[in-house]
XYZ file of C-alpha atoms in Angstrom:
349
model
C 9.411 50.817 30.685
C 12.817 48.751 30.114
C 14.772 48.106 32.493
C 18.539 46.761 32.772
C 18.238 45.191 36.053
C 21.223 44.201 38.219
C 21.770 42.105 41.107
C 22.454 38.344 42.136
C 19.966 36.591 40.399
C 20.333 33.011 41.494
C 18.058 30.663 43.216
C 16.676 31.600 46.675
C 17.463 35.304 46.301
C 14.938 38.461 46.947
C 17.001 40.213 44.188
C 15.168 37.199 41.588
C 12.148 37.895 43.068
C 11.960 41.559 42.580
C 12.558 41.075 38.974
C 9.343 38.912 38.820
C 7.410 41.902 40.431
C 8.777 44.246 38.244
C 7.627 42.079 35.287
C 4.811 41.474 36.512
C 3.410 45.326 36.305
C 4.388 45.271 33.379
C 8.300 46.419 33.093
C 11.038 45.253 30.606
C 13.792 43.553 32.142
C 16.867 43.418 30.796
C 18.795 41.071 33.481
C 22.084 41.447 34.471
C 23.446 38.400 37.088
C 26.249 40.248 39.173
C 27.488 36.824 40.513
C 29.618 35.359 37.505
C 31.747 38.611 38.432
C 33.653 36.557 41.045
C 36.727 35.774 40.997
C 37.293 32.358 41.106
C 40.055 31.705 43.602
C 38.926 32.404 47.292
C 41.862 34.621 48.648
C 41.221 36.760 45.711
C 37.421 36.990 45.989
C 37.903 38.088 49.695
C 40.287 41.014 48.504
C 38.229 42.369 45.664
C 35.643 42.013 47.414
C 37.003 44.248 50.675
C 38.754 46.895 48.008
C 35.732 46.869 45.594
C 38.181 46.722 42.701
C 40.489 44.531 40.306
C 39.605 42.678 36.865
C 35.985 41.365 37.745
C 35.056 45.337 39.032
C 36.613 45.812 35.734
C 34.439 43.830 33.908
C 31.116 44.060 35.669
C 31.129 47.947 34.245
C 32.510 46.931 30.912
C 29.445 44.708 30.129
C 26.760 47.247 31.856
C 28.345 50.337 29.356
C 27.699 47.255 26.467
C 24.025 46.673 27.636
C 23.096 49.772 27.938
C 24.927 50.769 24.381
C 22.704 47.804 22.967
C 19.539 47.377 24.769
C 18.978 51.330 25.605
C 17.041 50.943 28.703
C 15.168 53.828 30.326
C 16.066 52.939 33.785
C 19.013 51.484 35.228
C 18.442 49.498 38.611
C 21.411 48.269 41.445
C 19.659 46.049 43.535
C 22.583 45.529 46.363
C 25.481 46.027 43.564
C 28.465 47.309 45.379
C 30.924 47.393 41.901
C 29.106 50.329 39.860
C 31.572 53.192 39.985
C 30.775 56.884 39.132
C 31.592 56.896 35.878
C 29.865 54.114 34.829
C 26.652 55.833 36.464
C 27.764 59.269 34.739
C 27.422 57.494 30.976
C 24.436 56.852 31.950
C 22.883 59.580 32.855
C 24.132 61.110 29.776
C 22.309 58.578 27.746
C 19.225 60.173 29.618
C 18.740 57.005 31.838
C 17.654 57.084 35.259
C 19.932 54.718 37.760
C 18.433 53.287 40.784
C 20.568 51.859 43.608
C 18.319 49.337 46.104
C 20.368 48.889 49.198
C 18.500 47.698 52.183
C 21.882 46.941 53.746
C 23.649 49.502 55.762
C 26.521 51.289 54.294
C 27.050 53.602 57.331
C 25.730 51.289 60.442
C 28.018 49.985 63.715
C 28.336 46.533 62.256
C 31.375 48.039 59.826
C 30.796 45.473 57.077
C 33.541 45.411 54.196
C 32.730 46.315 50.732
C 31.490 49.689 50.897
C 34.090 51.759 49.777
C 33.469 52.095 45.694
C 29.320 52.035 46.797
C 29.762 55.317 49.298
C 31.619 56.836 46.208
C 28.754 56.347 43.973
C 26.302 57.782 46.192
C 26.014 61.602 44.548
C 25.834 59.788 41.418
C 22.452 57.836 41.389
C 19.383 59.784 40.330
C 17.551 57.557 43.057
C 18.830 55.817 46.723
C 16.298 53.141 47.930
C 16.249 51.886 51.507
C 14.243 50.628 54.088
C 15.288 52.340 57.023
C 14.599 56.270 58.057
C 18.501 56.851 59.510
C 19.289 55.894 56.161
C 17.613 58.858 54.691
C 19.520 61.548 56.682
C 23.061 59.427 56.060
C 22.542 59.194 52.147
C 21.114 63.018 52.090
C 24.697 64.247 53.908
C 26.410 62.116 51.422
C 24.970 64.002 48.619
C 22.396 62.247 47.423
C 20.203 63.423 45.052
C 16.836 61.775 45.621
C 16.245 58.947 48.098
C 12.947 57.292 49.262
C 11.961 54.670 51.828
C 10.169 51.366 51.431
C 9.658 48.345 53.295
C 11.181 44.411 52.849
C 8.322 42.346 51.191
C 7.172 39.063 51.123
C 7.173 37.193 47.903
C 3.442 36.110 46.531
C 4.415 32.932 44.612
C 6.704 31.779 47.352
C 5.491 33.042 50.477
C 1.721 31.942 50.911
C -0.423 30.256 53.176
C -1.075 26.482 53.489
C -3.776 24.376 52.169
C -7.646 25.203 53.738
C -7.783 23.003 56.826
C -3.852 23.364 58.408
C -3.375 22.472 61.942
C -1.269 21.791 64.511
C -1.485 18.297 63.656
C 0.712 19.102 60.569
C 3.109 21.204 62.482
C 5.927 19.258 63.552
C 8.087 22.560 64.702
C 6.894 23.722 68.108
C 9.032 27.009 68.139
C 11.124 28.132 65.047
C 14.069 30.497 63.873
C 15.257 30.388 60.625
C 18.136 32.523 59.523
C 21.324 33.713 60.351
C 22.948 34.449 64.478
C 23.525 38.273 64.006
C 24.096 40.724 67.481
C 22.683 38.386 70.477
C 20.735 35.889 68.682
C 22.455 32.531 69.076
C 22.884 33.742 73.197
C 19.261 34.564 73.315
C 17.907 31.384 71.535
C 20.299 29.146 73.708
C 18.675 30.371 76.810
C 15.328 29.593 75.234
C 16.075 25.786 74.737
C 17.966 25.922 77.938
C 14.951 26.661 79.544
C 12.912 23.605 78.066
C 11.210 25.013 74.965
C 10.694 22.916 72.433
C 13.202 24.943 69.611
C 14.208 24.576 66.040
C 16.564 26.816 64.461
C 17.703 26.353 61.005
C 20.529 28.480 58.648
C 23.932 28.330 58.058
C 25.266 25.498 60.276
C 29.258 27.441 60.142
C 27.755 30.337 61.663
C 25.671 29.225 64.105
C 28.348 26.576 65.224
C 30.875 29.356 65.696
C 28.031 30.770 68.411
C 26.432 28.098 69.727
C 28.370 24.950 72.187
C 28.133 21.074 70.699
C 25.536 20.550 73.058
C 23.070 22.918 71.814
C 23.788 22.829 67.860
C 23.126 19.087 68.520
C 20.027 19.730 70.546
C 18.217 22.494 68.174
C 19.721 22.825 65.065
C 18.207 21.335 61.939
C 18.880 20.517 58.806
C 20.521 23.907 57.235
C 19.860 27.109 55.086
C 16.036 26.699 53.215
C 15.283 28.580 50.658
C 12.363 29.147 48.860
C 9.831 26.117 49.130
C 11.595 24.755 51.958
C 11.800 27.842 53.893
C 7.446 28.289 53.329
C 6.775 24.903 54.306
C 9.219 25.360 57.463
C 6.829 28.194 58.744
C 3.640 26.143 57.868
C 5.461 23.145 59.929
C 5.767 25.735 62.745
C 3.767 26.728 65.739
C 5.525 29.910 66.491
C 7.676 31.683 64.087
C 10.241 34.119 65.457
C 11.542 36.927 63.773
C 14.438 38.984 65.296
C 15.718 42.770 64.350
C 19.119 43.186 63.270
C 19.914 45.594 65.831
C 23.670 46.283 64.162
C 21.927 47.692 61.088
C 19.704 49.449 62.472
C 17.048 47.940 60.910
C 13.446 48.875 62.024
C 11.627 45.383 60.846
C 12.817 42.922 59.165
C 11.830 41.195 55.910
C 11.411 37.706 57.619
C 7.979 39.086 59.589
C 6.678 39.790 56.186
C 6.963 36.441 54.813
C 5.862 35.265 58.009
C 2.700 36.711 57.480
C 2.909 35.882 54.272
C 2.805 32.557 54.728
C -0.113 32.365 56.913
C 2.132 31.654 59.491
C 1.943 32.899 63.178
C 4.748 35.598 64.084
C 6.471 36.152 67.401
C 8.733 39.339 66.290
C 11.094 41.334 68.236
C 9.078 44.654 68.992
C 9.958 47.634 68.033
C 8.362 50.723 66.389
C 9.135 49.723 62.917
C 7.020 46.600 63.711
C 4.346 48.130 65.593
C 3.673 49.956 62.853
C 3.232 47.391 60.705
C 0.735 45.098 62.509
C -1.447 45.647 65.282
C 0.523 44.083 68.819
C -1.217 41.027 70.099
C -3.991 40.903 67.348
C -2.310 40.752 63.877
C 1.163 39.394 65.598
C 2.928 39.265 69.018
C 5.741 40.944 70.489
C 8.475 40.837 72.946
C 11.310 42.704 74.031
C 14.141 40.546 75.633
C 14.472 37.076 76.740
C 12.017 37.215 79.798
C 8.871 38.459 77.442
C 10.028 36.286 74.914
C 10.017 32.984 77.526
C 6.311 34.414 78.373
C 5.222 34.709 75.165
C 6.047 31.379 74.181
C 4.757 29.792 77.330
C 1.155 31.700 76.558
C 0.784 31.296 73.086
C 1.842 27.630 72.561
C -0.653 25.608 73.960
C -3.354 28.162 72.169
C -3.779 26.653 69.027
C -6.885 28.798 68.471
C -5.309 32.187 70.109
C -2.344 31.397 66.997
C -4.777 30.712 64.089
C -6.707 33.856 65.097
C -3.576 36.037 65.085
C -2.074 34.901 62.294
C -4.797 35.420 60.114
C -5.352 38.611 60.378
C -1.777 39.130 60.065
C -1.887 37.873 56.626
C -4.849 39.609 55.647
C -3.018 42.798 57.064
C -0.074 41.864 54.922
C -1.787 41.391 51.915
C -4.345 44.443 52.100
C -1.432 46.939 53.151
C 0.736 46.091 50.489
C 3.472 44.059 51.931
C 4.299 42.355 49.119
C 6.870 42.942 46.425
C 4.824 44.179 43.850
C 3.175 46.750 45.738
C 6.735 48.401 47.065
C 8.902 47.762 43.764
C 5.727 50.031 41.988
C 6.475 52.520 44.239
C 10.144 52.797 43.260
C 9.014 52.457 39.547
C 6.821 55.776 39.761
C 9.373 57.888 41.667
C 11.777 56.996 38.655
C 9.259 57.543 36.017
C 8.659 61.275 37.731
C 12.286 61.594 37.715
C 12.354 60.864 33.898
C 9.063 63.448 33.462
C 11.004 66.105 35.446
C 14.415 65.026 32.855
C 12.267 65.904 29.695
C 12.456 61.728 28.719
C 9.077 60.655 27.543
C 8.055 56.821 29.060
């Protein structure tokens, strides 16, 4: 199976790391990095990028028509590409390739994100919508969609994996941690949570979480900044309690964070919800909460159990690993329902 693969490929990014899953069962990836297709000068970027078109749009479906002219892939994948326009999709499907768009993003939630106006065009013209949420499936169905299919954010085996045999608290210097970004009520939330004496880290993008959180706190809790990768693992080994919040404004159901939590061997506080209940078992595989009071409580009980912690998070990861939440495990599910949809086109594999 070859496939011409699309999406931001640089360091730290899930879009890299499904490409190593999909190589790793055994597809042929023809990569195709979506980020030189910038334009260079800020004011422009943030224009092209809120009207989805200009001379990098231009180009970005220029070199896919050349690709696929040259490299004659059986399966075209968008993994978050918001410049593909219809007719670059129609060529395609001419050729007799199946196109895939991944979008675990929200094109139709309340947060009213820019960017989405060539991507809603192109929705009747995928063979195959992927998301991770079920309102997703009813909004791409009423846009015409032909085929769409849900699967779940993964964790990423050669980054996100436990510590070495024998980790403790003694190696933990992060009594409770957030890493990521202050969407809906986070930053309010998290400030009540140090307010209130907890020992808290937060790390991410220190512009954002300035513009939400007072001098006083940023200086208090915040850390370092973003981590990626090997610094974002060994953050959650260096932590007692890892938190993982929805994003409630996309209408997410779980979030990919509590998978690499688990991942990583590491113990997971997550917001509940049913997405996540569904996932692990409530105060055996991970813990919940719902709010800032349950949250305070949880904290308060499950700190000072080192045991109670090492317990849960174990069978978290075990849960993690036997169920599948890990990228090659969901990206072979999307490969299938495109190979099925190449069976049912008359295109032998």
């Amino acid at each position: 199976m070859k496939i011409l693969y699309a999406g931001a490929l640089s360091y730290g990014t899930s879009t890299r790391w499904r490409q190593w899953a999909l190589e790793r069962i055994g597809c042929r990836i023809v990569p195709f990095d979506i980020e030189p297709y910038q334009a260079k000068n800020t004011l422009v970027r943030k224009v092209e990028f809120r009207v989805v078109a200009g001379p990098a749009t231009d180009r970005l479906n220029a070199d896919l028509l050349k690709l696929v002219k040259q490299e004659r892939p059986e399966i075209f994948w968008a993994d978050k590409v918001l410049k593909v326009r219809p007719a670059t999709l129609d060529a395609m499907r001419e050729k007799g390739i199946v196109t895939v768009s991944y979008m675990i993003d929200n094109a139709f939630g309340p947060r009213k994100d820019p960017g989405w106006r060539l991507y809603r065009k192109t929705i009747p013209f995928y063979d195959l919508h992927v998301t991770q949420r079920d309102v997703s499936l009813i909004d791409y169905r009423d846009r015409g969609a032909r085929d769409v299919m849900k699967v779940q954010t993964a964790y990423e085996p050669t980054i996100h994996f436990p510590p070495p045999d024998g980790w403790s608290d003694e190696e933990r210097d992060r009594e409770v941690s957030f890493v990521g970004t202050p969407y809906d009520e986070r930053a309010q939330i998290l400030a009540a949570v140090s307010e209130a004496g907890i020992p808290l880290t937060i790390s991410g993008n220190r512009a954002a979480w300035a513009k939400e959180l007072s001098k006083s706190v940023m200086d208090r809790i915040f850390v370092g900044g973003e981590l990626f990768e090997e610094e974002y693992r060994e953050s959650i080994w260096k932590t007692k309690i890892n938190l993982s919040f929805l994003t409630r404004s996309n209408l997410d159901e779980y979030t990919q964070k509590s998978f690499e939590i688990a991942g990583c061997g590491g113990f997971l506080l997550a917001e509940r919800s049913i997405g996540h209940a569904s996932k692990f078992i409530e105060d055996e595989e991970a813990v919940f909460f719902d709010g800032f009071e349950e949250l305070k409580e949880k904290i308060a009980r499950y700190l000072p159990d080192e045991a109670a912690r090492t317990r849960i998070a174990a069978a978290g990861m075990a849960r993690a690993r036997r169920d599948g939440y890990f990228n090659d495990h969901q990206v072979s599910l999307i490969v299938e329902r495109a190979e099925a949809i190449l069976k049912r086109a008359g295109r032998s594999i």
